[in-house]
Coordinates of C-alpha atoms in Angstrom, one line a residue:
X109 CA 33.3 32.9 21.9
X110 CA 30.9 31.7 19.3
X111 CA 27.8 34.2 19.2
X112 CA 24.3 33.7 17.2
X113 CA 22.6 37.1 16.5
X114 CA 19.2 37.0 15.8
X115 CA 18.0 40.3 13.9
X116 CA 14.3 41.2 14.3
X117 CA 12.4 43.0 12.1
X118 CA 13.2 46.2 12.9
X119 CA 16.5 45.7 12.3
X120 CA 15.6 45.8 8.4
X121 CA 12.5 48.1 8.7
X122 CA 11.2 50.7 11.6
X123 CA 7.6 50.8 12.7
X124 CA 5.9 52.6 10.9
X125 CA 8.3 53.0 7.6
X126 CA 7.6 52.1 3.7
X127 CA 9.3 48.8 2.7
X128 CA 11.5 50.4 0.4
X129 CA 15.4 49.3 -1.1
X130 CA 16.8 52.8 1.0
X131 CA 15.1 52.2 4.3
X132 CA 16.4 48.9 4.6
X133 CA 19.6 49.3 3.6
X134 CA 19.7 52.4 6.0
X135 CA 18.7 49.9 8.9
X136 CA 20.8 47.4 7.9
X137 CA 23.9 49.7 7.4
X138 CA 23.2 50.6 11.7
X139 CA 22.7 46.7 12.3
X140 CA 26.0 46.3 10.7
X141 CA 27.7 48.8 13.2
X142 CA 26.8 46.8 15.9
X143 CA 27.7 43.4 14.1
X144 CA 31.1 45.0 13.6
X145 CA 32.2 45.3 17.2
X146 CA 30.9 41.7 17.8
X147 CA 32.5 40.0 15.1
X148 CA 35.9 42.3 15.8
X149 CA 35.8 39.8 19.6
X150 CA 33.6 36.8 18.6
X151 CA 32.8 34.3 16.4
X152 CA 29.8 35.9 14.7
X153 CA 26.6 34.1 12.8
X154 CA 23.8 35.9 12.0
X155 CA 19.9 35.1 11.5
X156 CA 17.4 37.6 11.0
X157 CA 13.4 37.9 9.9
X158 CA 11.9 38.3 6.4
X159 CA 8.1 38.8 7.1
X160 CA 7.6 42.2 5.5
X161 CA 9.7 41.2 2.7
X162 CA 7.8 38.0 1.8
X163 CA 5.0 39.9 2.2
X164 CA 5.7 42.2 -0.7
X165 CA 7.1 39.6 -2.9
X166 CA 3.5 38.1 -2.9
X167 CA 1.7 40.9 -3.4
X168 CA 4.0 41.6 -6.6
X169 CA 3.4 38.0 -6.8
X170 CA -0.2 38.6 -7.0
X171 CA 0.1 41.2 -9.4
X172 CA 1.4 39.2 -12.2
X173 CA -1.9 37.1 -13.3
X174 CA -0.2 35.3 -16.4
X175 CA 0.8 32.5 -14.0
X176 CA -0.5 31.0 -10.8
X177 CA 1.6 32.8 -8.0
X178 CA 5.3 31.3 -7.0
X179 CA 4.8 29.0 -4.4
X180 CA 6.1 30.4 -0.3
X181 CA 9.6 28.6 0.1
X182 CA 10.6 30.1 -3.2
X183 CA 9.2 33.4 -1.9
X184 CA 11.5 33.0 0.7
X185 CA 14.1 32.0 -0.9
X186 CA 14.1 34.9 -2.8
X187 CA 13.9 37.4 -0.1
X188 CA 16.7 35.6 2.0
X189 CA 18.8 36.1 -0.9
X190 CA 18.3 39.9 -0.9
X191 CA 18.8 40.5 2.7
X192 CA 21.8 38.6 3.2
X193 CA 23.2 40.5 -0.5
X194 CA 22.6 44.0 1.7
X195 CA 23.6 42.5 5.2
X196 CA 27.1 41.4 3.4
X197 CA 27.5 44.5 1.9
X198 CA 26.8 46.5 4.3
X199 CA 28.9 44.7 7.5
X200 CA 31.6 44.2 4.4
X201 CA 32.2 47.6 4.2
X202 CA 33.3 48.1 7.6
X203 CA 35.0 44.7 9.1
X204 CA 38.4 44.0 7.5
X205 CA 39.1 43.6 4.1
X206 CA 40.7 40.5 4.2
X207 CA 38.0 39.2 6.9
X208 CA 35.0 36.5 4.6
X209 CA 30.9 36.8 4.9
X210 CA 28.9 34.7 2.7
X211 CA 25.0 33.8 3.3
X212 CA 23.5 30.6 2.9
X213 CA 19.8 29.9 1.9
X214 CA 19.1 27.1 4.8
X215 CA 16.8 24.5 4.4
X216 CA 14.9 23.8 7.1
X217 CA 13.8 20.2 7.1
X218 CA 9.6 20.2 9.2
X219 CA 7.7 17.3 9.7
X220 CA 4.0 17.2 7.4
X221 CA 2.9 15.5 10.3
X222 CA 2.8 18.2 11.9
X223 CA -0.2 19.3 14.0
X224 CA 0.4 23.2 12.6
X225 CA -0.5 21.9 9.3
X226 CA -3.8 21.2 10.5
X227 CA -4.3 24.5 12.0
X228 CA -2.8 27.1 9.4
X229 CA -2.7 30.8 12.0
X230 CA 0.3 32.6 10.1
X231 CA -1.1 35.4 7.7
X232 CA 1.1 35.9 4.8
X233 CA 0.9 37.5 1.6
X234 CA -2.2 40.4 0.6
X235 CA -5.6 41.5 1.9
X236 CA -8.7 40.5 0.8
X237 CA -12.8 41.0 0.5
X238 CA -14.7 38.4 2.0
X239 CA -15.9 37.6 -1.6
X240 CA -12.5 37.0 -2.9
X241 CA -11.7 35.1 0.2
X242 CA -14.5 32.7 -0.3
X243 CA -13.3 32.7 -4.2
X244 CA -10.1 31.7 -3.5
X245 CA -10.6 29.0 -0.5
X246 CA -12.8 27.5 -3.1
X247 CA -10.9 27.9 -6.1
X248 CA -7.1 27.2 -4.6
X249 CA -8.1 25.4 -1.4
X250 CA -6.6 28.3 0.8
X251 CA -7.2 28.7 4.6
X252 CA -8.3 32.1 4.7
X253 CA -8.8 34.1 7.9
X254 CA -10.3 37.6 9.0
X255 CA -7.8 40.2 9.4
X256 CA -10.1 43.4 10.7
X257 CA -12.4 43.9 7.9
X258 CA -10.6 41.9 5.5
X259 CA -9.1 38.6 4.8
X260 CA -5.6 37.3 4.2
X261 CA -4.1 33.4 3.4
X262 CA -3.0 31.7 6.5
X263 CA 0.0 29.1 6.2
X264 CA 1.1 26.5 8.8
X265 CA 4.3 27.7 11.1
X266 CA 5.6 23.7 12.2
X267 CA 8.4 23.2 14.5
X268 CA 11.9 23.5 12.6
X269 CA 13.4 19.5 12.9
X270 CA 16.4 19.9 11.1
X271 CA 19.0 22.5 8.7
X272 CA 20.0 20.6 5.9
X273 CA 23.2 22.8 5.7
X274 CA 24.4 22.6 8.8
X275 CA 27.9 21.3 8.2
X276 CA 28.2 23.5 5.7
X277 CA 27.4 26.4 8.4
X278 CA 29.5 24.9 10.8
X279 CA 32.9 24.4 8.2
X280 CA 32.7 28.0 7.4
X281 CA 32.3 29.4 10.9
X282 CA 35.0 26.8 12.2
X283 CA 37.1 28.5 9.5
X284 CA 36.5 32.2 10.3
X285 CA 33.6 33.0 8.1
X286 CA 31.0 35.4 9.4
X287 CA 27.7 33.4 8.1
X288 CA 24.3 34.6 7.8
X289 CA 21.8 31.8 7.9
X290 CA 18.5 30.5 8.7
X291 CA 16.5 33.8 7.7
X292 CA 13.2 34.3 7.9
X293 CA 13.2 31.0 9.7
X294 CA 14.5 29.1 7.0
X295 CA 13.1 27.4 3.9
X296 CA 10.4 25.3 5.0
X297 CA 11.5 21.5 3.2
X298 CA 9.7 18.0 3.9
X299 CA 10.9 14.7 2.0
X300 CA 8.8 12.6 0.4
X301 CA 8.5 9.0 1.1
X302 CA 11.3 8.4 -1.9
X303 CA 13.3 11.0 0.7
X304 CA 13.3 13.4 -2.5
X305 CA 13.1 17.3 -0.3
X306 CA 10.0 19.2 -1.8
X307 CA 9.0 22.9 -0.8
X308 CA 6.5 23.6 1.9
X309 CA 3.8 25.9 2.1
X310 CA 3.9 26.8 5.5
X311 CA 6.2 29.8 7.7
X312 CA 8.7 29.0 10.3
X313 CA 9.2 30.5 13.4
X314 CA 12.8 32.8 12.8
X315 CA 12.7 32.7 16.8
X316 CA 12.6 28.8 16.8
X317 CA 14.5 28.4 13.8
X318 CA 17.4 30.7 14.9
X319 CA 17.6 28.9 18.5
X320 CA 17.7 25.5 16.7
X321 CA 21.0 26.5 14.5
X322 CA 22.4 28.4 17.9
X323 CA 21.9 24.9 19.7
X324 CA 23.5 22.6 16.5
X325 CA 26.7 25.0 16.5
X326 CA 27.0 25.1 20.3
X327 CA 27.3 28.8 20.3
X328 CA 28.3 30.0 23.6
X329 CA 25.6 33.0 23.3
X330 CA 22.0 33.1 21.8
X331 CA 21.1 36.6 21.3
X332 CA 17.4 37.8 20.0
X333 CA 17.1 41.2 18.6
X334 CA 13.9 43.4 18.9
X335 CA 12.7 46.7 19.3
X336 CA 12.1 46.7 23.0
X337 CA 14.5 47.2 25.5
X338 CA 14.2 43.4 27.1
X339 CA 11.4 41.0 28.0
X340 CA 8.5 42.6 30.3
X341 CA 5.5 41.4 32.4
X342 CA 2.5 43.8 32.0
X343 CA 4.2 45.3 29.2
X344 CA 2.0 48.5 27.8
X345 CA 0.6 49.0 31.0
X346 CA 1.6 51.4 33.8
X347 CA 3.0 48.6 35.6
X348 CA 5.3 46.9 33.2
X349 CA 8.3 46.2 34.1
X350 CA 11.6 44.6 32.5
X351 CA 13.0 41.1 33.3
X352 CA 16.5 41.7 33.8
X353 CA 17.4 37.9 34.5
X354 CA 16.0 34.6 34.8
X355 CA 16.4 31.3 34.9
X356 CA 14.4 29.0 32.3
X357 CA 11.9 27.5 34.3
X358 CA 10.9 31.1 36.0
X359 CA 10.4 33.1 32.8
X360 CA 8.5 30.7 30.9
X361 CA 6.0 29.9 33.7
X362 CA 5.4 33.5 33.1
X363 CA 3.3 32.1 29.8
X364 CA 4.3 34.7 27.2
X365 CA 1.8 35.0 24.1
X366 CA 2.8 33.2 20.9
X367 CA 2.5 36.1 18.8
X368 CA 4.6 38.3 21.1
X369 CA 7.4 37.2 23.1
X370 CA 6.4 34.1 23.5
X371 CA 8.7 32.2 20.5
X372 CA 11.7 34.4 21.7
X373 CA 11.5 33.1 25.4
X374 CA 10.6 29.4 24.5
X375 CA 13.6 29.3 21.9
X376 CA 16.2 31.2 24.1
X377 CA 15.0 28.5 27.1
X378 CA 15.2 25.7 24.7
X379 CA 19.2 26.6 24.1
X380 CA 20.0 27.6 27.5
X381 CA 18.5 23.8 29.0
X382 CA 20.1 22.3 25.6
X383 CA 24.1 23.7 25.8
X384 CA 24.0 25.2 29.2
X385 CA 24.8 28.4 27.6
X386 CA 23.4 31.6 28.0
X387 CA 21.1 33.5 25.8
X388 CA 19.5 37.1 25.8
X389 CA 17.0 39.2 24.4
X390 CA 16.8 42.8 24.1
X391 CA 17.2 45.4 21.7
X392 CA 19.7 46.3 18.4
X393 CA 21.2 49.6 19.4
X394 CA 22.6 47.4 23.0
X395 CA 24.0 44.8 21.4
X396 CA 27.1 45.2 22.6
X397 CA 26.1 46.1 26.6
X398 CA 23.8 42.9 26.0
X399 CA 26.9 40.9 25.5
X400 CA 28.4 42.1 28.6
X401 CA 25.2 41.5 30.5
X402 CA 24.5 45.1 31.3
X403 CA 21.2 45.2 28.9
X404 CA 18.3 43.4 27.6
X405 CA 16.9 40.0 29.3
X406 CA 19.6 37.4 30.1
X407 CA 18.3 33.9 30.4
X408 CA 20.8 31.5 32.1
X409 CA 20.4 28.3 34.3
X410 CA 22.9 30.2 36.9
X411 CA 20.1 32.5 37.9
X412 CA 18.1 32.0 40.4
X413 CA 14.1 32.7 39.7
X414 CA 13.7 36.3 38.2
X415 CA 15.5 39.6 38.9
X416 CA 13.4 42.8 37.7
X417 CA 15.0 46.3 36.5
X418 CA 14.5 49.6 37.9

């Protein structure tokens, strides 16, 4: 069986912990645990997020005044790199010897048309005074929005259209490779009208951007790693409770925010209506219990409406 993992965020960092080398490798040594048993049965590519990684590359970015700061797709770029150097390491050092890993920095073709890029929401990079703010939309043309009693740059997030590398991704995995691609969404790339590819300033969606190369490589499972336990209505209230299965259509009626679960759900309907495959959600440390569809959210067209947990 061919299975896409998507690894949240806290799969390279906890709530709460300092973005440093250790803590990430730490995470990413326990991610790897679970890989391991999935790629020991399956087929395994691997996604994962970079946002608190970028994040700090711009602010070391920022720090550096010599030079105007490195544009956001080589930001990315760079952080993909380092994650997928630790992820290979790390899931190296406990599959067989013999067994390949190798990450690719994917190029994620978007369209300037568009609409995101007229509405820039996705905060990236460090805080700000309102005086700098103003200094800097004038100065650099940013879109700058409030962030409590600051202000940070906002970036467009447009829909992924197409990986560049995809038959490149697809070769290695025909040929046994465990692949880690698409992170952090991708590296946002347009072409120009001499259909030359240029950087983008923008941020995609990892949630999107994972379900897209899960649907081009016809994996048989889309899985989406997070902190929680599964998807939940009232979640954070005294009467949430956990979505054990669904069907497409009855989950994302359900309307779940945009900057909660809501790219999770619309990317893991997306490949279920697309392949006809199944796809999950849930959390890192049930990986393998969300394979055999004892834990998280599983999202298949064979279910009928919604079926809540205990």
């Amino acid at each position: 069986m061919r299975v896409v993992v998507a690894l949240g965020g806290n799969a390279l960092l906890q709530r709460g912990q300092i973005l440093s080398a250790e803590n990430q490798r730490e995470n990413i040594r326990v991610a790897a645990q679970q890989l391991a048993e999935i790629h020991e049965h399956h087929e395994l590519v691997i996604a994962h997020g970079n946002g608190p990684q970028v994040g700090l590359a711009a602010l070391m970015d920022a720090a550096y005044t010599e030079v105007e700061p490195y544009p956001l797709d080589v930001l990315g770029a760079k952080t993909i790199g380092m994650i997928g150097y630790i992820i290979e390491q790390e899931l190296g050092n406990i599959i067989p010897f013999e067994d390949h890993i190798v990450t690719v920095l994917t190029q994620i073709v978007v369209d300037p048309a568009d609409p995101a890029f007229s509405n820039p929401t996705k905060p990236v990079g460090p805080v700000y005074s309102k005086a700098e703010a103003e200094r800097l939309q004038t100065e650099k043309g940013w879109s700058m929005a409030a962030d409590g009693e600051y202000f940070r740059k906002v970036v467009p997030s447009p829909l992924p259209q197409r990986i560049i590398e995809i038959d490149t991704i697809k070769m290695l995995v025909d040929n046994g490779v465990v692949v880690i691609c698409a992170g952090g969404g991708g590296i946002p790339v347009a072409y120009d009208k001499d259909r030359k590819l240029f950087g983008v300033e923008a941020v995609i969606d990892k949630d999107l951007a994972s379900g897209l190369l899960a649907r081009d490589l016809d994996a048989d499972m889309f899985v989406m790693l997070t902190d929680v336990a599964g998807v939940f209505v009232n979640f954070g209230t005294p009467d949430q409770r956990v979505i054990r299965a669904a069907h497409p259509d009855a989950i994302e009626a359900l309307g779940f925010a945009a900057g909660s679960m809501g790219p999770k759900v619309l990317g893991a309907c997306r490949f279920v209506r697309e392949t006809g495959n199944t796809s999950a959600i849930g959390q890192l440390s049930d990986l393998k219990n969300i394979m055999a569809g004892q834990a998280g959210t599983l999202i298949s067209r064979y279910i009928d409406g919604i079926v809540f947990g205990e």
